[in-house]
Short mmCIF file of C-alpha atoms in Angstrom, two decimals:
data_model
loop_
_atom_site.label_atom_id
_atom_site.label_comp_id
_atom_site.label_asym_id
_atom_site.label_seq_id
_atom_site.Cartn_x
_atom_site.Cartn_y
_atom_site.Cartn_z
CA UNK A 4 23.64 -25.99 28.66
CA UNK A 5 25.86 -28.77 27.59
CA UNK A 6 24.00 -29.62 23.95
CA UNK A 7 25.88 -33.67 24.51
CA UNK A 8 23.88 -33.63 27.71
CA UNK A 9 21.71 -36.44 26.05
CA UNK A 10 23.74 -37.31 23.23
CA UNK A 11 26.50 -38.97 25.22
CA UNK A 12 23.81 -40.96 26.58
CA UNK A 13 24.40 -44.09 24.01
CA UNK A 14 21.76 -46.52 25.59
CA UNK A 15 18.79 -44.10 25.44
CA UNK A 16 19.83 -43.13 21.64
CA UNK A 17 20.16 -46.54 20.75
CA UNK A 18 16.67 -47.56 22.23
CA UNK A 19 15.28 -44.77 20.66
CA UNK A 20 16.59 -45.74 17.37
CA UNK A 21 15.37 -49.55 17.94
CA UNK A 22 12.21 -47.43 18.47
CA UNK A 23 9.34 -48.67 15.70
CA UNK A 24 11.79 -50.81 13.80
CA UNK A 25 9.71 -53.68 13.78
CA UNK A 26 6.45 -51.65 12.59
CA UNK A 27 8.92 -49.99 9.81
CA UNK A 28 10.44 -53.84 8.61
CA UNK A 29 6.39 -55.05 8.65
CA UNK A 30 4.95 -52.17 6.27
CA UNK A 31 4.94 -53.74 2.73
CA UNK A 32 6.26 -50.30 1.55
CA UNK A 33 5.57 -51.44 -2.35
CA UNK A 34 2.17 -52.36 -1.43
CA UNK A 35 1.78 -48.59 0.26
CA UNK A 36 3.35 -47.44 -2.78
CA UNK A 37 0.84 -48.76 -4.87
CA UNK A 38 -1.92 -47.42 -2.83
CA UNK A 39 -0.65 -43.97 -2.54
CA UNK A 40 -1.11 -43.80 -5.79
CA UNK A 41 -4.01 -45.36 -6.43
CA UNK A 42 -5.43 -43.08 -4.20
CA UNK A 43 -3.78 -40.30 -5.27
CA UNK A 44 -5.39 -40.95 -9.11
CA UNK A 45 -9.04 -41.75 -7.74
CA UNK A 46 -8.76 -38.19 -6.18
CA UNK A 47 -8.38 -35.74 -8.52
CA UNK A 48 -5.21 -33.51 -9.23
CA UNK A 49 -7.06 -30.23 -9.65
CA UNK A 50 -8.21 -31.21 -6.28
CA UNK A 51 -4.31 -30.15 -5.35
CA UNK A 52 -4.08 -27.44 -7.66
CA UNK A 53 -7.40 -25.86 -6.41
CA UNK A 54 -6.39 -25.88 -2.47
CA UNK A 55 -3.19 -24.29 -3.94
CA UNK A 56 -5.31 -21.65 -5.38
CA UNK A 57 -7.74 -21.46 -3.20
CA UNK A 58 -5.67 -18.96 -0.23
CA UNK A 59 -5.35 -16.45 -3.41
CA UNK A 60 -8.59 -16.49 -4.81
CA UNK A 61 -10.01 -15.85 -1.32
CA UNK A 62 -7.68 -12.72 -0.86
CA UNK A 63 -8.48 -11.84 -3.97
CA UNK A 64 -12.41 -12.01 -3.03
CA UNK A 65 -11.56 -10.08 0.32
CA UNK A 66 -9.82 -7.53 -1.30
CA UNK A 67 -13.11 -6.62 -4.03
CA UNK A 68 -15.28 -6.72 -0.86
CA UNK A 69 -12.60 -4.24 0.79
CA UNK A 70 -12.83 -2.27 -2.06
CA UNK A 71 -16.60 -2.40 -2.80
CA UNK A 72 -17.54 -1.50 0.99
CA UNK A 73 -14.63 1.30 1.25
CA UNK A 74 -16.39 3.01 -2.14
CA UNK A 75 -20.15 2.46 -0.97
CA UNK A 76 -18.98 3.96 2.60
CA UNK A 77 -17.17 6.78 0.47
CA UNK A 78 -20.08 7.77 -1.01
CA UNK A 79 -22.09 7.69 1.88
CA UNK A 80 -20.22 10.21 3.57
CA UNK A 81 -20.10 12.81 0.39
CA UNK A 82 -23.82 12.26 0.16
CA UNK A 83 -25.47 12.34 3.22
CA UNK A 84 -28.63 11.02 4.04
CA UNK A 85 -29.78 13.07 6.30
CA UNK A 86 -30.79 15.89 4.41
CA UNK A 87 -28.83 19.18 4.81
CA UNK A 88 -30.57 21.62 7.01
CA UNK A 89 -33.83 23.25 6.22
CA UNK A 90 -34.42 27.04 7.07
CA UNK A 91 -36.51 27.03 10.16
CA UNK A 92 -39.87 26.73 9.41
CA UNK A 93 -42.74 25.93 11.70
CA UNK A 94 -45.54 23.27 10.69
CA UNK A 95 -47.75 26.47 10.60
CA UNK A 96 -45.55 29.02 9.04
CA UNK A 97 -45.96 30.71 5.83
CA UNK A 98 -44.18 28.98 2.38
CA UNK A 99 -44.99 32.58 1.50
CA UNK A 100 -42.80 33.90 3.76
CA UNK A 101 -39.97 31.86 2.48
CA UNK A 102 -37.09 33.66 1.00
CA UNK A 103 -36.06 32.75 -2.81
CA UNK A 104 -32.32 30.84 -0.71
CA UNK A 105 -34.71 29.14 1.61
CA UNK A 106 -36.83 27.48 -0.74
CA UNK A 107 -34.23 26.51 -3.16
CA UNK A 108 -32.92 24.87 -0.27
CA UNK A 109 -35.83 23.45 0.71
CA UNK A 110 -36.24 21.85 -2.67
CA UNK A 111 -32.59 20.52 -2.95
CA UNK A 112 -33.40 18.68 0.44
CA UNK A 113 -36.34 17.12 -0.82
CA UNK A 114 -34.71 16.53 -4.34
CA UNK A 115 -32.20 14.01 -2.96
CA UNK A 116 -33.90 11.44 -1.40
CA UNK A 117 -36.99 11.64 -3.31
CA UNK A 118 -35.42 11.11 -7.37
CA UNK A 119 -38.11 12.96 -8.31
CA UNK A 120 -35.78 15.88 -9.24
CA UNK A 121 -37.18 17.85 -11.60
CA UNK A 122 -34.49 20.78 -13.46
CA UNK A 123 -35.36 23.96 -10.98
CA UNK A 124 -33.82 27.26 -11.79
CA UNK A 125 -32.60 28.87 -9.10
CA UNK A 126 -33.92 32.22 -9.96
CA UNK A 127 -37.50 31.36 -10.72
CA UNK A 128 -37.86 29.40 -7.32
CA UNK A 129 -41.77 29.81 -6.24
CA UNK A 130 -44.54 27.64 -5.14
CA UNK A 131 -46.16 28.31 -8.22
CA UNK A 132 -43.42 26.32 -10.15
CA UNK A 133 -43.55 22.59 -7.30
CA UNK A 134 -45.46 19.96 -9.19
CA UNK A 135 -48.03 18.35 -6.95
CA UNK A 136 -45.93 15.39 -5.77
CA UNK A 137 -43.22 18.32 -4.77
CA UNK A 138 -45.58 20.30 -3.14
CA UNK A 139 -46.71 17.09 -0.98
CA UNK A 140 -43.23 16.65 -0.13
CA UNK A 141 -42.82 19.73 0.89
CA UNK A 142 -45.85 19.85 3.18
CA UNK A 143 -45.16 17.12 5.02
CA UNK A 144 -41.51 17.76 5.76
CA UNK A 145 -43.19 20.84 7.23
CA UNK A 146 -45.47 18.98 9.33
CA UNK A 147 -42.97 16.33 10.59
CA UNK B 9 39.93 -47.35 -23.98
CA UNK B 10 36.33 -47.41 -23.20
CA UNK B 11 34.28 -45.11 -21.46
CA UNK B 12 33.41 -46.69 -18.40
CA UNK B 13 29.83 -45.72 -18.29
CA UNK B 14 28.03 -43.06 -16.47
CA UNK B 15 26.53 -43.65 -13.24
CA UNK B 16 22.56 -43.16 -13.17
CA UNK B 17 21.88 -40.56 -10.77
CA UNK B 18 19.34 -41.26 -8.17
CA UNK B 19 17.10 -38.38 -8.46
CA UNK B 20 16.62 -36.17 -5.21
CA UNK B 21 13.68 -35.69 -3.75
CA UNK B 22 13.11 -31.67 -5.13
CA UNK B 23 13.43 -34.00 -8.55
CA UNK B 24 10.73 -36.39 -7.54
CA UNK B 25 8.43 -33.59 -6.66
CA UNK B 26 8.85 -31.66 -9.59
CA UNK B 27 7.86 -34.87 -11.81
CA UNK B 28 4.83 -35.17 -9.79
CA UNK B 29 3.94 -32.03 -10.44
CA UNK B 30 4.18 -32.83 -14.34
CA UNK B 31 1.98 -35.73 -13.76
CA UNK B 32 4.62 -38.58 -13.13
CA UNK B 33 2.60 -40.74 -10.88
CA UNK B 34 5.53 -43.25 -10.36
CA UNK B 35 7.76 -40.29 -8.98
CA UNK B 36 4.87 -39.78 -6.19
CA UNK B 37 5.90 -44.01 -5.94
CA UNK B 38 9.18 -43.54 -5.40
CA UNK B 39 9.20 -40.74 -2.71
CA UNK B 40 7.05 -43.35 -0.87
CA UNK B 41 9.17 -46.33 -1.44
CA UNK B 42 12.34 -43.64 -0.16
CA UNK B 43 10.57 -42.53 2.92
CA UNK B 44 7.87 -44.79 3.92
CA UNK B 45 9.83 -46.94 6.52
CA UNK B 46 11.24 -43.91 8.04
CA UNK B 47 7.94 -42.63 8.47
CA UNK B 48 6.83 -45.85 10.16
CA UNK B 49 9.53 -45.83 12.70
CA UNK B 50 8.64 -42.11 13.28
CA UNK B 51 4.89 -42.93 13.93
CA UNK B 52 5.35 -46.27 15.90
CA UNK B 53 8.06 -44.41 18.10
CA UNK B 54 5.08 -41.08 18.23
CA UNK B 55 2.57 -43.71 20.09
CA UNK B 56 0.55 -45.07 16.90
CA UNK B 57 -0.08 -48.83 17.24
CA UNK B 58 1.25 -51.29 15.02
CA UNK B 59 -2.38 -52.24 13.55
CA UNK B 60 -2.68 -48.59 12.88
CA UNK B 61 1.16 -48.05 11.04
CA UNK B 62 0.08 -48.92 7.36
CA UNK B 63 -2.71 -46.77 7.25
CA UNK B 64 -1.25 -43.54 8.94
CA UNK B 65 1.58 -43.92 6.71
CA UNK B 66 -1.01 -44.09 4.10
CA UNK B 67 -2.41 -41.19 4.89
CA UNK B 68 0.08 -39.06 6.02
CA UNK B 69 1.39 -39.33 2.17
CA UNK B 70 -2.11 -38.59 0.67
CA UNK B 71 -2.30 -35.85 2.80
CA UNK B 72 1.64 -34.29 2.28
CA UNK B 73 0.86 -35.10 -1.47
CA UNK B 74 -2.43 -33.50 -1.02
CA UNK B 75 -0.39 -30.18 0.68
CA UNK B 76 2.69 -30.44 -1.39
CA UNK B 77 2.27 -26.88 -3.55
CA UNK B 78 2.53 -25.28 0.02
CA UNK B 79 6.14 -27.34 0.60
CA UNK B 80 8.69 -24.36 -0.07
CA UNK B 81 11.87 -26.92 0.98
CA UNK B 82 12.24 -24.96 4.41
CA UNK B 83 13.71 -28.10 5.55
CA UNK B 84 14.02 -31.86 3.86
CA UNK B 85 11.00 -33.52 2.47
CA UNK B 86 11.00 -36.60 4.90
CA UNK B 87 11.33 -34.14 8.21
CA UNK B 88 8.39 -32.18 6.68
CA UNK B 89 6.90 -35.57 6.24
CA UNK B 90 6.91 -36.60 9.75
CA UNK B 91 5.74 -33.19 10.89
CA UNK B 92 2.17 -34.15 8.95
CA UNK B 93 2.84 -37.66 10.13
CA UNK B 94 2.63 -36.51 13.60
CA UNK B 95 -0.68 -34.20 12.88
CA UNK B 96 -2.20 -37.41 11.08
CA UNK B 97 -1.49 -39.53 14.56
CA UNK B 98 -2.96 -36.36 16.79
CA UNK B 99 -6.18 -36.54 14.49
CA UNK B 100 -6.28 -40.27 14.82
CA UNK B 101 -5.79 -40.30 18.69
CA UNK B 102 -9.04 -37.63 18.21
CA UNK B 103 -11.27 -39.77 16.18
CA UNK B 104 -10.41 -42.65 18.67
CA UNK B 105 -11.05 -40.54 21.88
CA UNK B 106 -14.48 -39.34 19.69
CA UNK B 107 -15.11 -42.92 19.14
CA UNK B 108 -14.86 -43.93 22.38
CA UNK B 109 -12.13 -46.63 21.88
CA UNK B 110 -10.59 -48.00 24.50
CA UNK B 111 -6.89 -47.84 24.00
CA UNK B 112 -4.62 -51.01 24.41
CA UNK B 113 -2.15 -50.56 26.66
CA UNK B 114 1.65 -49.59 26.94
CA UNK B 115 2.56 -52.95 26.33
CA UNK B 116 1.07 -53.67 22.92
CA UNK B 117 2.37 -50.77 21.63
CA UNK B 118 4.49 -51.42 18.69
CA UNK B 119 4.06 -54.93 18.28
CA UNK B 120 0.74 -56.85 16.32
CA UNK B 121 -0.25 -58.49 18.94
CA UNK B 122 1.61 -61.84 18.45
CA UNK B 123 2.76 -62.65 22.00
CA UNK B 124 5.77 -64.27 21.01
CA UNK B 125 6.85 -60.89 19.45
CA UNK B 126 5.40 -59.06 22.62
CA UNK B 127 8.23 -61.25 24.56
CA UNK B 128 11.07 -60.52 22.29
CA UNK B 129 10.31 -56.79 22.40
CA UNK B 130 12.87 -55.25 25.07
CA UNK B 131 11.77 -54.13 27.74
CA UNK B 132 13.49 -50.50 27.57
CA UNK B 133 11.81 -49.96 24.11
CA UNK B 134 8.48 -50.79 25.62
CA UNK B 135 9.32 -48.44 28.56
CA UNK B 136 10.79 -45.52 26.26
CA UNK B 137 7.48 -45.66 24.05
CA UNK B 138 5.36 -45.39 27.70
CA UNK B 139 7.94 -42.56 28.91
CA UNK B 140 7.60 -40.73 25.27
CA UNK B 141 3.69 -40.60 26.14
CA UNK B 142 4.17 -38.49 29.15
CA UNK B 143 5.99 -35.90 26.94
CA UNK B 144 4.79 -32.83 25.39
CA UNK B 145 3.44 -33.44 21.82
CA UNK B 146 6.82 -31.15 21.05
CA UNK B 147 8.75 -32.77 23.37
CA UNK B 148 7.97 -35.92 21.89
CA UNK B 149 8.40 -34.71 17.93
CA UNK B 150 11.61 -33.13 18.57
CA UNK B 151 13.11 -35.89 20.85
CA UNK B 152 12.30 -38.67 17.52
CA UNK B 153 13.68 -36.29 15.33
CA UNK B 154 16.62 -35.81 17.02
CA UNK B 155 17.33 -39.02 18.61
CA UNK B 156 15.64 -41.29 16.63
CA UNK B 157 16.15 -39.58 12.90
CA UNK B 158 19.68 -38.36 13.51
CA UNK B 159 18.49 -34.48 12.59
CA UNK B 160 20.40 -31.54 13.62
CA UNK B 161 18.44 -28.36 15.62
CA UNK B 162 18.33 -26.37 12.88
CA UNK B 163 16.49 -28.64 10.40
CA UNK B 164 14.42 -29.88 13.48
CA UNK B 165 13.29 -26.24 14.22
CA UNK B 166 12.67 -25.52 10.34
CA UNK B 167 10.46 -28.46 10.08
CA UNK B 168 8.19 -27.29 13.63
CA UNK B 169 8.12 -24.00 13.00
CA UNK B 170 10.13 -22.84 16.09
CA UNK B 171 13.94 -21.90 16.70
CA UNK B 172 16.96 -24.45 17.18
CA UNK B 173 17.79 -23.16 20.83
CA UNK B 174 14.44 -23.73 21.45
CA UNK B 175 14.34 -27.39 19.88
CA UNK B 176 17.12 -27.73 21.65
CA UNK B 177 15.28 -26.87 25.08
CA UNK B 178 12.56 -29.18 24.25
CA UNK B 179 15.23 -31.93 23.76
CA UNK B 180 16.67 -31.17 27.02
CA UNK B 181 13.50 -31.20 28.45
CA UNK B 182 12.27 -34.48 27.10
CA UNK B 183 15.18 -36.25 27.63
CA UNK B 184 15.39 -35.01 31.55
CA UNK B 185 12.03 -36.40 32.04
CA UNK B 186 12.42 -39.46 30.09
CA UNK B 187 15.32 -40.60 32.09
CA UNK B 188 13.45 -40.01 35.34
CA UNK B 189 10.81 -41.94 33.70
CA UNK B 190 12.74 -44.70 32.75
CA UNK B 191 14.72 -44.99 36.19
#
């Protein structure tokens, strides 16, 4: 492509540089001047300073919520809500015939969501040692 | 023998900014005074109308001084001027649209009305300002800022954000069409 294509064209250049002469010998550039900066003092500096800062507090602010959701999704997933499977037990069976495992597990599962956890030892795992509330708990995961 | 005495340097632009960053208002004056009629041709030649000049020069200023942290001297302060001059006019010819204006015509363009002055303005101005409003808005910023402003590709394509063979496309371009405009 011949880059003088449009530059050897004198006539076009030269009306384009006549182009907005007259609005550029009318503007009273003190008088802008003076405005500018008039305007430019009735609007505050930090007003500059803050858009300047504004892109990195933002990314900053992004990056905490990253952060925040990544560690509230992280512990979601090492603490699941759904509780961790309960030895089969029908709504009509037998705590009785529970073994010593299966209850302990039962009582972990009910433990989580509840807060109510109460210090079991795992050897001395019977019905005789659930506190009412437990117990009640324990009934009605039983019963659906 | 005396020293003959120093010349005082005319500070550059990067200068200017830098004392308006420290607060020196009348450096933000002088970088007006430098630029402001350059600005104006730039605008006028872009399609603003001559009522309109002094106040988009106005604010085309507020709004570079507004922006000027984000100014990292890509290219030279009064290209990167007439880049937010241009966005200034495309948000004016907005507002107007929005406000229903009705737009005086071609032949007003550039002058204040006076019809004297409407007479005197030549006829291939008036008809390169029409032709310029048929062009691409990139067309049209490339083709003043080459043609107009005496810039070279690569400063032109700094300022828009694009490449110099591609400012140089757009100039081919605008001038092809403005010609066939103008015939």
């Amino acid at each position: 492509m011949n880059d003088d294509f449009a530059l050897q064209d004198g006539k076009l250049q030269e009306v384009a540089r006549r182009l907005g002469a007259r609005a550029a010998e009318r503007l009273d550039v003190e008088r802008t001047a003076q405005a500018v900066v008039a305007r430019l003092r009735t609007e505050p500096r930090a007003d500059v300073r803050v858009l300047g800062i504004r892109p990195a507090w933002l990314r900053i602010a992004a990056a905490l919520v990253i952060v925040v959701s990544a560690g509230v999704v992280v512990l979601n997933v090492r603490t699941p809500s759904v509780p961790t499977p309960v030895p089969a037990a029908s709504a009509g069976g037998e705590l009785s015939e529970l073994s010593g495992d299966e209850l302990r597990a039962v009582l972990e599962a009910l433990g989580r969501p509840g807060g109510e956890q109460q210090a079991v030892s795992a050897q001395d795992v019977s019905l005789e040692d659930l506190s009412a509330p437990q117990l009640r708990a324990l009934l009605e995961s039983l019963e659906g | 023998m005396t020293r003959p005495e120093p010349v005082a340097a005319v500070p550059t632009d990067a200068a200017l900014i830098a004392a308006w960053h420290g607060g020196d208002e009348s450096a933000a004056a002088e970088l007006v005074r430098r630029h402001a009629r350059a600005l104006a041709r730039f605008l006028a030649g872009a399609g603003a109308l001559a009522a309109d000049v002094d106040d988009l020069v106005q604010e085309t200023f507020i709004r570079a001084f507004r922006a000027l942290g984000r100014f990292r001297g890509q290219c030279q302060f009064r290209t990167w001027l007439m880049t937010i001059g241009g966005n200034v006019l495309k948000d004016a010819h907005r507002r107007a649209r929005r406000a229903r204006v009705v737009p005086l015509g071609d032949d007003l363009r550039d002058t204040d009305g006076d019809p004297h002055e409407r007479a005197v303005a030549g006829e291939a101005e008036q008809r390169l300002a029409a032709g310029l409003q048929q062009l691409t808005v990139m067309q049209r910023e490339v083709f003043l800022l080459r043609a107009q402003q005496g810039l070279e590709y690569e400063e032109i394509a700094a300022a828009l954000g694009t490449t110099p063979g591609a400012a140089r496309v757009h100039y081919h371009h605008a001038v092809r069409r403005l010609k066939e405009y103008m015939q």
